[in-house]
PDB file of C-alpha atoms in Angstrom:
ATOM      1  CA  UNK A   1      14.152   1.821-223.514  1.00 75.00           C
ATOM      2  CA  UNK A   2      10.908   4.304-222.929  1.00 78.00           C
ATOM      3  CA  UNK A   3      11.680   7.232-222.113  1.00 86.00           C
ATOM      4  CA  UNK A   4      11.801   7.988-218.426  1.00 91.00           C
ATOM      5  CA  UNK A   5      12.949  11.387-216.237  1.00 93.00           C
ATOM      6  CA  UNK A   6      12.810  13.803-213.317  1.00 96.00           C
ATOM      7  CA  UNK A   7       9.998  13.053-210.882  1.00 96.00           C
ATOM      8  CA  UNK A   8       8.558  10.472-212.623  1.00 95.00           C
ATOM      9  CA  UNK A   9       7.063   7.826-210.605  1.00 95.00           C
ATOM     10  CA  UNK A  10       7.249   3.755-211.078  1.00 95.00           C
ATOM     11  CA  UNK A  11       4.550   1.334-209.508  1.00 95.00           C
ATOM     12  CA  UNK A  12       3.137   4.486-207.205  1.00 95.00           C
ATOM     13  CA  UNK A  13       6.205   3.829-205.187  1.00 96.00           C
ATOM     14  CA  UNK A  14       9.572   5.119-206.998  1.00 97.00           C
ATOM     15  CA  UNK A  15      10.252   8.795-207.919  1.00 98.00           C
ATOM     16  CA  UNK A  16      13.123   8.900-210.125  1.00 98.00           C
ATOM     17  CA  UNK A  17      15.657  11.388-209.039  1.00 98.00           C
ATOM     18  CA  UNK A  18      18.283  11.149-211.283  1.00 97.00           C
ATOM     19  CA  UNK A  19      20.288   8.725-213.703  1.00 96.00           C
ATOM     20  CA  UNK A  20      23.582   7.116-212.175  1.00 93.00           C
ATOM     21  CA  UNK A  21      24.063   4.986-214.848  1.00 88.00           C
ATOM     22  CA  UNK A  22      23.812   3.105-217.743  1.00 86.00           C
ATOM     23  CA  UNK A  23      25.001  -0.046-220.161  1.00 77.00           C
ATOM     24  CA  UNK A  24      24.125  -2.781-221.862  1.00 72.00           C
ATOM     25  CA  UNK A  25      21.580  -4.031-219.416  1.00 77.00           C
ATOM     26  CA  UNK A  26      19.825  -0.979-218.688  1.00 85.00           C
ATOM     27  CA  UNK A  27      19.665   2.262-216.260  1.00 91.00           C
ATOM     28  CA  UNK A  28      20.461   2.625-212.414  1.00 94.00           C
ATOM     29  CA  UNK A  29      18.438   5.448-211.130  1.00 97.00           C
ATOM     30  CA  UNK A  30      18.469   7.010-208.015  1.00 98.00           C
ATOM     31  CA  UNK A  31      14.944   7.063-206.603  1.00 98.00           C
ATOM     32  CA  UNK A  32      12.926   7.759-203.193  1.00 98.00           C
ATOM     33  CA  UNK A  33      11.023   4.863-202.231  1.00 97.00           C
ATOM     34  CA  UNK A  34       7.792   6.866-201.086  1.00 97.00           C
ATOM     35  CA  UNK A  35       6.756   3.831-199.157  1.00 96.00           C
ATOM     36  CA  UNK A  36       9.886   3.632-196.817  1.00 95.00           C
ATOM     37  CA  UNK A  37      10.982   7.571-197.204  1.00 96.00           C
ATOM     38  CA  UNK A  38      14.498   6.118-197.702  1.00 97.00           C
ATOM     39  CA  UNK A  39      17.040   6.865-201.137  1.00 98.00           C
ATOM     40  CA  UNK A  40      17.533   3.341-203.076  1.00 98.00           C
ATOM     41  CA  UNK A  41      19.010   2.496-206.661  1.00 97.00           C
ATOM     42  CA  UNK A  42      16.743   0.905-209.109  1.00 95.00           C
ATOM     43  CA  UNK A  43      18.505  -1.515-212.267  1.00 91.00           C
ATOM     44  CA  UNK A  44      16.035  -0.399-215.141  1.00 92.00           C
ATOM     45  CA  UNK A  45      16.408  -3.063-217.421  1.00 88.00           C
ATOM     46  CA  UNK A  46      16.707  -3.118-221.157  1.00 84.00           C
ATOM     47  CA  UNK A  47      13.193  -4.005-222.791  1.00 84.00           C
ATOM     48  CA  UNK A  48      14.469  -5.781-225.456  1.00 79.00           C
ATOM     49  CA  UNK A  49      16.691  -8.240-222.783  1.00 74.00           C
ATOM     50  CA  UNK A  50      13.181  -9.156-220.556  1.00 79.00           C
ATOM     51  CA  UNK A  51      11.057  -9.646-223.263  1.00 79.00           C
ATOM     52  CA  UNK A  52      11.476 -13.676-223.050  1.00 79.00           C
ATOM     53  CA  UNK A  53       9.216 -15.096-220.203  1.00 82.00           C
ATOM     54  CA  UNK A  54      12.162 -17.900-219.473  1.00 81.00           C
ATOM     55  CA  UNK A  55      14.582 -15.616-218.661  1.00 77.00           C
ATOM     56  CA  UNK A  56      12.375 -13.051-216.521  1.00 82.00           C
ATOM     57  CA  UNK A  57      11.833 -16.362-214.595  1.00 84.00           C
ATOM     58  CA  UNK A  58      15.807 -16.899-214.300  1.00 79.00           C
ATOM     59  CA  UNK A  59      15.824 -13.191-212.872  1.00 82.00           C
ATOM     60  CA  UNK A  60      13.310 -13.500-210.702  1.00 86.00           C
ATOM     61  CA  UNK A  61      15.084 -16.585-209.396  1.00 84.00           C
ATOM     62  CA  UNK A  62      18.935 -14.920-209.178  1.00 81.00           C
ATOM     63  CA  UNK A  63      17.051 -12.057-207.327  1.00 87.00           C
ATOM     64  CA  UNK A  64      15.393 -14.280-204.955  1.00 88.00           C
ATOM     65  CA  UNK A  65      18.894 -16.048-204.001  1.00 86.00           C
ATOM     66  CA  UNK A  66      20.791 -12.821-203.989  1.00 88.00           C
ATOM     67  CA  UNK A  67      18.491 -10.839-201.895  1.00 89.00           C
ATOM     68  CA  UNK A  68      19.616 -14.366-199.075  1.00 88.00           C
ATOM     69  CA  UNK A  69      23.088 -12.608-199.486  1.00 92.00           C
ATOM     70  CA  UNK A  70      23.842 -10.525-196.115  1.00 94.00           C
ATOM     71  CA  UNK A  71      28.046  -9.184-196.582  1.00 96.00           C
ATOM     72  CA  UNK A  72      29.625  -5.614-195.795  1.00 96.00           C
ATOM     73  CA  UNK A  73      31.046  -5.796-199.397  1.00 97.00           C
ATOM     74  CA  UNK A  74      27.959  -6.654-201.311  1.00 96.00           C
ATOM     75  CA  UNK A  75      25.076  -4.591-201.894  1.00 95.00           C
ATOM     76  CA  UNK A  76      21.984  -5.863-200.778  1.00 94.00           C
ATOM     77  CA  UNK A  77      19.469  -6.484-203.316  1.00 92.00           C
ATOM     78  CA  UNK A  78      15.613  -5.754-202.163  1.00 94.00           C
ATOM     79  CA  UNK A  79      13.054  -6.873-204.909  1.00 93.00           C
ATOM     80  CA  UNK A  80      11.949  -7.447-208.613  1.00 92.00           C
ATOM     81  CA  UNK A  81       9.527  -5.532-209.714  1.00 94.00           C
ATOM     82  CA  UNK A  82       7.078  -4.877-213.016  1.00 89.00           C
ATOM     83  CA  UNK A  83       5.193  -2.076-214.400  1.00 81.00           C
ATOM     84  CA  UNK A  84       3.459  -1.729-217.296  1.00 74.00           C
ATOM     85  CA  UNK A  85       6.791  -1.771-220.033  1.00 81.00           C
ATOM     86  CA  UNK A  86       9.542  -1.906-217.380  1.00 89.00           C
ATOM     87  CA  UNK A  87      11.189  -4.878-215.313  1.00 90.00           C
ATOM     88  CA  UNK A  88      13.526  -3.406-212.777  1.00 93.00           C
ATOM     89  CA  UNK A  89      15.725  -4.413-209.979  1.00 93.00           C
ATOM     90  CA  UNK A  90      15.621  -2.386-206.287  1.00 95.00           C
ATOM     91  CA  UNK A  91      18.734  -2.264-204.530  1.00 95.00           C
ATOM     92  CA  UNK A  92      20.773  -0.457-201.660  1.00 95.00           C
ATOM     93  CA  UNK A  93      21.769   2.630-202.655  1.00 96.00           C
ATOM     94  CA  UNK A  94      25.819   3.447-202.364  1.00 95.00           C
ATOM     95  CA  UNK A  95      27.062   6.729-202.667  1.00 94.00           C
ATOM     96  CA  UNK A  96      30.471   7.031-204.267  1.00 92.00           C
ATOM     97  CA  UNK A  97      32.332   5.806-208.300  1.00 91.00           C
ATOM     98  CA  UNK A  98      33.019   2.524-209.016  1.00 92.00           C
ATOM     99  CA  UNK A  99      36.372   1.125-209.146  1.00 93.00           C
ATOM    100  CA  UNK A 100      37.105   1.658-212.591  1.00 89.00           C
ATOM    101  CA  UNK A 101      36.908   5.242-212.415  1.00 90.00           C
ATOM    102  CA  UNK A 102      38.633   4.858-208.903  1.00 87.00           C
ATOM    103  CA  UNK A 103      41.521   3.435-211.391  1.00 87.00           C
ATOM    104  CA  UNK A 104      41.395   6.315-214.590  1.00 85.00           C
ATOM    105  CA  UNK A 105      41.324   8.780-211.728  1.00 84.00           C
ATOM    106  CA  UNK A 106      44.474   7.367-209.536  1.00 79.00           C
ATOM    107  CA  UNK A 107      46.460   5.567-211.944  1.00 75.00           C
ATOM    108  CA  UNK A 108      48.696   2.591-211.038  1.00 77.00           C
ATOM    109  CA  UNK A 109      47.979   1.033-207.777  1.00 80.00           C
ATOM    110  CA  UNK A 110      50.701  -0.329-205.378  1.00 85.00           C
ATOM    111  CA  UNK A 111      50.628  -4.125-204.374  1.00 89.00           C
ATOM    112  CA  UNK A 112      49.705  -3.118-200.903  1.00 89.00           C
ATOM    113  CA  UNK A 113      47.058  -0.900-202.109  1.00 88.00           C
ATOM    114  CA  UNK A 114      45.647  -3.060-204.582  1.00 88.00           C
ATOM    115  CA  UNK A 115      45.848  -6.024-202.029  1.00 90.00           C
ATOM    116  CA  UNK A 116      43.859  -3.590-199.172  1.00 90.00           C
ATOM    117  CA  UNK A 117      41.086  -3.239-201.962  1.00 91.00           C
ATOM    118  CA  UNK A 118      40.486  -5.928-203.296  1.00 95.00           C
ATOM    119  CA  UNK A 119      40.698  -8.686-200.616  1.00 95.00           C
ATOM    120  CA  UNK A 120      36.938  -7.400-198.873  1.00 96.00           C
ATOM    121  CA  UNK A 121      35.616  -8.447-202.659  1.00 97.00           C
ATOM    122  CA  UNK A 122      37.869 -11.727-202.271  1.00 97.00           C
ATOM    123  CA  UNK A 123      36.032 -12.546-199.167  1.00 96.00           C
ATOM    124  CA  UNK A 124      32.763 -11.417-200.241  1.00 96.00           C
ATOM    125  CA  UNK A 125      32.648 -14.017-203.233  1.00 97.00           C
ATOM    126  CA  UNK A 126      34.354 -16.495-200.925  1.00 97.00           C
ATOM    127  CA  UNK A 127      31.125 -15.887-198.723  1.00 96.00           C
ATOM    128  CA  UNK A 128      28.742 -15.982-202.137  1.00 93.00           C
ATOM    129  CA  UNK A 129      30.514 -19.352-203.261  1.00 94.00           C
ATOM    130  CA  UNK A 130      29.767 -21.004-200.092  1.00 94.00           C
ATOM    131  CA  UNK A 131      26.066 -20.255-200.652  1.00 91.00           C
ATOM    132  CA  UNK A 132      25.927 -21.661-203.756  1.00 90.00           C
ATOM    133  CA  UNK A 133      26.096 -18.404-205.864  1.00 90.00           C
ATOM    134  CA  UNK A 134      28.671 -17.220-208.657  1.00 91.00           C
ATOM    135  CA  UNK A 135      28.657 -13.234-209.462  1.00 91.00           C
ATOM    136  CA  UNK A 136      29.755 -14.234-213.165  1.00 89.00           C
ATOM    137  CA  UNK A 137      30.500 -10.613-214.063  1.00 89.00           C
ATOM    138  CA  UNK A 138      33.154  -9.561-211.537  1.00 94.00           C
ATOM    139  CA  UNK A 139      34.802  -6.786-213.339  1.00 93.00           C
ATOM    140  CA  UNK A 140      35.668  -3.062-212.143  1.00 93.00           C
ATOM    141  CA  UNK A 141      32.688  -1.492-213.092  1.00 90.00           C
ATOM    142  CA  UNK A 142      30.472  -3.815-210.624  1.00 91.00           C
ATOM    143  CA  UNK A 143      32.380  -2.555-207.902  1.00 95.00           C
ATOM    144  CA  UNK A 144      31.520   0.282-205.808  1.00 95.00           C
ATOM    145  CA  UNK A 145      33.471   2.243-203.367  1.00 94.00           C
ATOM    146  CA  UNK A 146      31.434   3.785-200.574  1.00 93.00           C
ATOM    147  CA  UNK A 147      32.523   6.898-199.169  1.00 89.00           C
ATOM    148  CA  UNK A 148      34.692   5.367-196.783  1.00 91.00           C
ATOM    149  CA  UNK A 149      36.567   3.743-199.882  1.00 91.00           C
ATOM    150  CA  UNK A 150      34.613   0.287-198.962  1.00 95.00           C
ATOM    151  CA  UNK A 151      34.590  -2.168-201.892  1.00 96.00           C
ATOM    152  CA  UNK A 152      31.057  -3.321-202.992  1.00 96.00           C
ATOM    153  CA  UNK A 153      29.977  -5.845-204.816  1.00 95.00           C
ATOM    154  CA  UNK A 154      26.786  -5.099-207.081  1.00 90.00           C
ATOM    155  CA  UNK A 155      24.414  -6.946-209.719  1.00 79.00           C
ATOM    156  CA  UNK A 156      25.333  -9.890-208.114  1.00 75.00           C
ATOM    157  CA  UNK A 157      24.234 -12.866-210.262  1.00 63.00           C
ATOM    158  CA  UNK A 158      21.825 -10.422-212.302  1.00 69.00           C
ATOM    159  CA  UNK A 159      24.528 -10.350-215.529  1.00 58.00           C
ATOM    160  CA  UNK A 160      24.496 -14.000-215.958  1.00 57.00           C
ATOM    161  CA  UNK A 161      21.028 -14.048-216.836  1.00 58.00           C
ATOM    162  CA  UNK A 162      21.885 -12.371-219.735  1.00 54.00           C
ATOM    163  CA  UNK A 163      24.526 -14.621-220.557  1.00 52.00           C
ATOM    164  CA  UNK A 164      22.581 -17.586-221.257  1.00 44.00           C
ATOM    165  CA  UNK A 165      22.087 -18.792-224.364  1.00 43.00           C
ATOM    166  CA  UNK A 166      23.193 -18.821-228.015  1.00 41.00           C
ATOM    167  CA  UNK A 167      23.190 -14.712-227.782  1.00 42.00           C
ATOM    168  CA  UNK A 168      25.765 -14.493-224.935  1.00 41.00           C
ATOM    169  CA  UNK A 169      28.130 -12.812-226.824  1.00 35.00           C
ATOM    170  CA  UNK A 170      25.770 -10.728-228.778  1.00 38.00           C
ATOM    171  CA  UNK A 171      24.507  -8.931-225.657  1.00 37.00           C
ATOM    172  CA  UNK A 172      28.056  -8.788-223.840  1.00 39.00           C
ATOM    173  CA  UNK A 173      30.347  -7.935-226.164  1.00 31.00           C
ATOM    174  CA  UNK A 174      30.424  -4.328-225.791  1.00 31.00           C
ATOM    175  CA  UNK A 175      30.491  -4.932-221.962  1.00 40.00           C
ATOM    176  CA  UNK A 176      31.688  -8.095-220.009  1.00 78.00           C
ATOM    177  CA  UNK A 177      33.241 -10.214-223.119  1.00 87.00           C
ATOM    178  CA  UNK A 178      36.602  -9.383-221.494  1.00 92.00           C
ATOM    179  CA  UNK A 179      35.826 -10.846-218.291  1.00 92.00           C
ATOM    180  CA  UNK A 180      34.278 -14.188-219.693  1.00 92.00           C
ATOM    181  CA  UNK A 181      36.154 -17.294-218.850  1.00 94.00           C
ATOM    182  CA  UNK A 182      36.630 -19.950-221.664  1.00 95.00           C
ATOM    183  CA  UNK A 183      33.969 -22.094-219.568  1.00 94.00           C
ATOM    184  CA  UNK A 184      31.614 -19.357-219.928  1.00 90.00           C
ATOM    185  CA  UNK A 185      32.237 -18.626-223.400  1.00 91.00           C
ATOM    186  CA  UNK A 186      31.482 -22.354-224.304  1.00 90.00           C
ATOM    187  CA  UNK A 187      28.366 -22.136-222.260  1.00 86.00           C
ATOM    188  CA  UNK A 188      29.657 -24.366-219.424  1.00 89.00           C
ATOM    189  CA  UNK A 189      27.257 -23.990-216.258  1.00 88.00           C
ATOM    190  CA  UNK A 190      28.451 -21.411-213.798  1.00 88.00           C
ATOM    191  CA  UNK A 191      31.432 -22.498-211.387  1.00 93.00           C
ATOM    192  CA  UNK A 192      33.107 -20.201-209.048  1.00 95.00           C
ATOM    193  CA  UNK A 193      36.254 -20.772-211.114  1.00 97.00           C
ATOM    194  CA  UNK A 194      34.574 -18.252-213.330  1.00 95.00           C
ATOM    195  CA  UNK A 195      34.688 -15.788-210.918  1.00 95.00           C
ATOM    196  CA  UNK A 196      38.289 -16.498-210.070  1.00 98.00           C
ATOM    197  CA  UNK A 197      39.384 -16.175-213.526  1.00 97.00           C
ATOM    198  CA  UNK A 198      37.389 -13.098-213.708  1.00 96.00           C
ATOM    199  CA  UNK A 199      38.748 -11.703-210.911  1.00 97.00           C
ATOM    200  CA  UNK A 200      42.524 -12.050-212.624  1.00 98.00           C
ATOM    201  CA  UNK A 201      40.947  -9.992-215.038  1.00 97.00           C
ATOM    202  CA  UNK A 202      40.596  -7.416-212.649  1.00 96.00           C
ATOM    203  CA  UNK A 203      43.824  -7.275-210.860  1.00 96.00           C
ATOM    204  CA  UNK A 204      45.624  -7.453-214.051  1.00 96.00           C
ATOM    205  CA  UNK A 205      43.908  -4.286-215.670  1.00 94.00           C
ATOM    206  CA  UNK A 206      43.790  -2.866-212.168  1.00 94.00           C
ATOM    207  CA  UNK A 207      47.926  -3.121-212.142  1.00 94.00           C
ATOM    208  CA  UNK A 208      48.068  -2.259-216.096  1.00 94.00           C
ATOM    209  CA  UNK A 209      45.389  -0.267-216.972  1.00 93.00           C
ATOM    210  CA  UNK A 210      43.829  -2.211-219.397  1.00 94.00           C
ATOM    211  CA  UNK A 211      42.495  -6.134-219.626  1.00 95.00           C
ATOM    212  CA  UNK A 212      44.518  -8.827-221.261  1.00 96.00           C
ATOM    213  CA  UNK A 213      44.578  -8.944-225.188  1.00 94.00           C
ATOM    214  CA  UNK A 214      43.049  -4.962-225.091  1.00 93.00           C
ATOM    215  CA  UNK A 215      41.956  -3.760-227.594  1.00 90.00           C
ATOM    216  CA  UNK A 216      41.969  -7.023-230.006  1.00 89.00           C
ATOM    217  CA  UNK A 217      39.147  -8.732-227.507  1.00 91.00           C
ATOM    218  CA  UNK A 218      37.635 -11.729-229.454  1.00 92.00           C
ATOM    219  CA  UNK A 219      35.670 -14.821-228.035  1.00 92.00           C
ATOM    220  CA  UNK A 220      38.874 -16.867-230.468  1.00 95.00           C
ATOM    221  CA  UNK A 221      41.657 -14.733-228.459  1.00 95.00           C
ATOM    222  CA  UNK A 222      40.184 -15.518-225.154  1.00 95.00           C
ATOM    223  CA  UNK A 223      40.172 -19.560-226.353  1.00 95.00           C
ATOM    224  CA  UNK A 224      43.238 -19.658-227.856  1.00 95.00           C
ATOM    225  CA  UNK A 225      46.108 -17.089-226.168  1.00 95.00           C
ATOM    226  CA  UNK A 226      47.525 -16.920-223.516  1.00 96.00           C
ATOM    227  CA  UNK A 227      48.024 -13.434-221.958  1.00 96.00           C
ATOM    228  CA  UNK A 228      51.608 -11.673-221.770  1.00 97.00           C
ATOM    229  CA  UNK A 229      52.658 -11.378-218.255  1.00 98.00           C
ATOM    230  CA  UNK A 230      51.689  -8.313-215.902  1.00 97.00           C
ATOM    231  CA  UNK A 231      55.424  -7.712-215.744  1.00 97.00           C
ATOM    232  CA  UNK A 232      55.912  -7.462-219.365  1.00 97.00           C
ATOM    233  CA  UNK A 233      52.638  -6.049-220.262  1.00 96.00           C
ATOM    234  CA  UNK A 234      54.049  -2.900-218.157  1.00 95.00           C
ATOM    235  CA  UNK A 235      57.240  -2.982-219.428  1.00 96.00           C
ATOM    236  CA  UNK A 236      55.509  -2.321-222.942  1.00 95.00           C
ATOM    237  CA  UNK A 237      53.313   0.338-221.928  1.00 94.00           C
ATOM    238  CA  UNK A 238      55.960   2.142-220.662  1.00 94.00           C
ATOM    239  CA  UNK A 239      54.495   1.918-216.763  1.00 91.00           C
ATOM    240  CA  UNK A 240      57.332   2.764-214.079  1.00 90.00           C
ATOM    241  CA  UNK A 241      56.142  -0.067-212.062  1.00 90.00           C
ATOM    242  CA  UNK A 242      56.882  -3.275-211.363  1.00 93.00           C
ATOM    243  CA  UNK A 243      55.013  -6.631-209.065  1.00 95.00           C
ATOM    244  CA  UNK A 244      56.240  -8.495-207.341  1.00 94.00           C
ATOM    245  CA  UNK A 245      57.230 -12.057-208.355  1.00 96.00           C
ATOM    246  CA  UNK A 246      54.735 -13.983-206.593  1.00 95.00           C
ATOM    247  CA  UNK A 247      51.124 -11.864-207.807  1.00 96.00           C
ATOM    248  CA  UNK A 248      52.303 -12.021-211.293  1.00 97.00           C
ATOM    249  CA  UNK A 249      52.080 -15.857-210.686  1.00 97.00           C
ATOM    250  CA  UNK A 250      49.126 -15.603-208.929  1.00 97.00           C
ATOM    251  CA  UNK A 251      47.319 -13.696-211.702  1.00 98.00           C
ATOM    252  CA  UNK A 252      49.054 -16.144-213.903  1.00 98.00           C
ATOM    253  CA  UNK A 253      47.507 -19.424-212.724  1.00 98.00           C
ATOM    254  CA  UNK A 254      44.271 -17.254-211.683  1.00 98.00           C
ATOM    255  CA  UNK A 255      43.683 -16.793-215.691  1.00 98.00           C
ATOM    256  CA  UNK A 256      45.054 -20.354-216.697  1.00 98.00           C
ATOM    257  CA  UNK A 257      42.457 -21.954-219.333  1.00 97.00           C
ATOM    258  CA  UNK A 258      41.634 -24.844-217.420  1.00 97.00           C
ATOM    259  CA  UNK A 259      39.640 -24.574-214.459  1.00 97.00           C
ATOM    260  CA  UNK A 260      41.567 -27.330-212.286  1.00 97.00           C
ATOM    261  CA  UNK A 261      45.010 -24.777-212.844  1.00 98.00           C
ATOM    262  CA  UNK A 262      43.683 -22.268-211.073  1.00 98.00           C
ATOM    263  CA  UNK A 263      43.209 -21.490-207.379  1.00 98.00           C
ATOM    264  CA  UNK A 264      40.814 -23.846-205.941  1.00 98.00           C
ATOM    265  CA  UNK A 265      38.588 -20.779-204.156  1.00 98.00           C
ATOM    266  CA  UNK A 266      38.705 -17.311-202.830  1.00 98.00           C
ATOM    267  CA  UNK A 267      40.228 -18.742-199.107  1.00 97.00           C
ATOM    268  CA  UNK A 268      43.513 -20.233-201.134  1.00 97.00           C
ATOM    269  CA  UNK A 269      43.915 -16.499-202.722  1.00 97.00           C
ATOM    270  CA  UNK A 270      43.406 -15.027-199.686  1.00 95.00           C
ATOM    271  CA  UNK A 271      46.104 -17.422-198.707  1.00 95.00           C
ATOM    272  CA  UNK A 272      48.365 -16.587-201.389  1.00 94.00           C
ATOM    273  CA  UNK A 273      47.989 -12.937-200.734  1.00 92.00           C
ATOM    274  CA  UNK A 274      48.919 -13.841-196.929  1.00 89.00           C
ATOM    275  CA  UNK A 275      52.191 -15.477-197.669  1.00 89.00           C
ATOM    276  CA  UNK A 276      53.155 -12.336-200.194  1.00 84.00           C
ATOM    277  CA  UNK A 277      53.919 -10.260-196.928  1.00 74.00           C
ATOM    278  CA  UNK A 278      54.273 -12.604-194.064  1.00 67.00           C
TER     279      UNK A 278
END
């Protein structure tokens, strides 16, 4: 990644402001657009991951349907754009930690709770799916909360991109290997059952802490095991709490290996989640 800082400006447009993040992919910076006068995020992507003309044509298209996406839960993605060494990604700028942090800072969330926070995302990919688009990276870390504690949805699309391809698990491993359903990991097209395994993944570290199989995480593990129950994953890490009977069998069938076991979209969850309090 070239070096990049304070002040610096990109295309005659963006002056950086400051780093917000950074992974596998790349850097988010907070810039001014000098064109607009307005704050946005930029995605700085890794060099090495947009050096192949095919898939800076694959990102160009997954930016092109997400920018179509219009939802109070996902943030709105503007443009692609090139300079000289850099390919980068503009975006709506959100203020506030992701939901990972949310969950290292708070511990243990209640059923309520976790149902009030994560249903907005439910619906957003609910919304996504019925445009034809799969997020294929829903984990904690892509999800922002505003500072009115709104759930948002970010690189929407943008991660799959990177999973294509004989080195999927070569560039995700140290990130989003956890999240990967078996489909994915076999290199099955996307499917929104992807997401809805993915997003078992999230309630299940959201209630425990940490994803299934943590720390042993292997691409064979994910295949071949089937991971203990929230119930009994909390029991052993010594976590006073306990779910109720009908989410641990939603998060259950949610990661099932097969597609067809799982919920059939984000409306039957929603559902699901519905019944759990009626």
């Amino acid at each position: 990644m070239p070096h990049l800082e304070k002040d610096q400006i990109l295309l005659s447009r963006f002056s950086l402001i400051e780093m917000i993040g950074e992974g596998g992919m790349g850097q988010v910076w907070l810039v001014e657009d000098l064109e607009l006068e307005i704050q946005i995020a930029i995605k700085i992507l890794n060099p090495q991951l947009t050096s192949d003309p095919n898939r800076i044509d694959l990102l160009k298209n997954e930016c092109r349907n997400t920018r179509l996406l219009v939802h109070p839960n996902i943030v709105r993605v503007f443009d692609f754009h090139r300079s000289d060494a850099l390919a980068f990604i503009s975006m709506e700028y959100i203020n506030g930690r992701d939901l990972r942090f949310h969950r290292s800072e708070f511990g243990p969330i209640s059923t309520v709770n976790m149902i009030e926070l994560i249903r907005p995302v439910i619906n957003a990919l609910g919304y996504a799916h019925e445009q034809g688009l799969v997020h294929r990276d829903v984990k904690a870390g892509n999800i922002l909360l505003d500072a009115q504690k709104t759930p948002r949805l970010t690189v929407f699309g943008i991660a799959g991109v990177f999973k294509s391809g004989h080195h999927a698990l070569e560039i995700t491993s140290g990130g989003s290997l956890f999240c990967m359903s078996p489909q994915q990991l076999k290199g099955r097209p996307p499917h929104p059952s992807d997401d809805i395994y993915a997003l078992g993944i999230l309630l299940y570290e959201l209630f425990t802490g940490y994803p299934p199989f943590y720390p042993d995480i292997t691409r064979e593990i994910i295949l071949r095991e089937t991971p203990a129950p929230v119930n009994q994953r909390l029991k052993q890490l010594a976590i006073d709490t306990h779910i109720p009977d009908p989410m641990e069998d939603l998060i259950a069938s949610m990661l099932s290996k097969t597609p067809a076991d799982r919920p059939v979209s984000m409306e039957a969850i929603e559902n699901r989640f519905d019944r759990m309090f009626s």
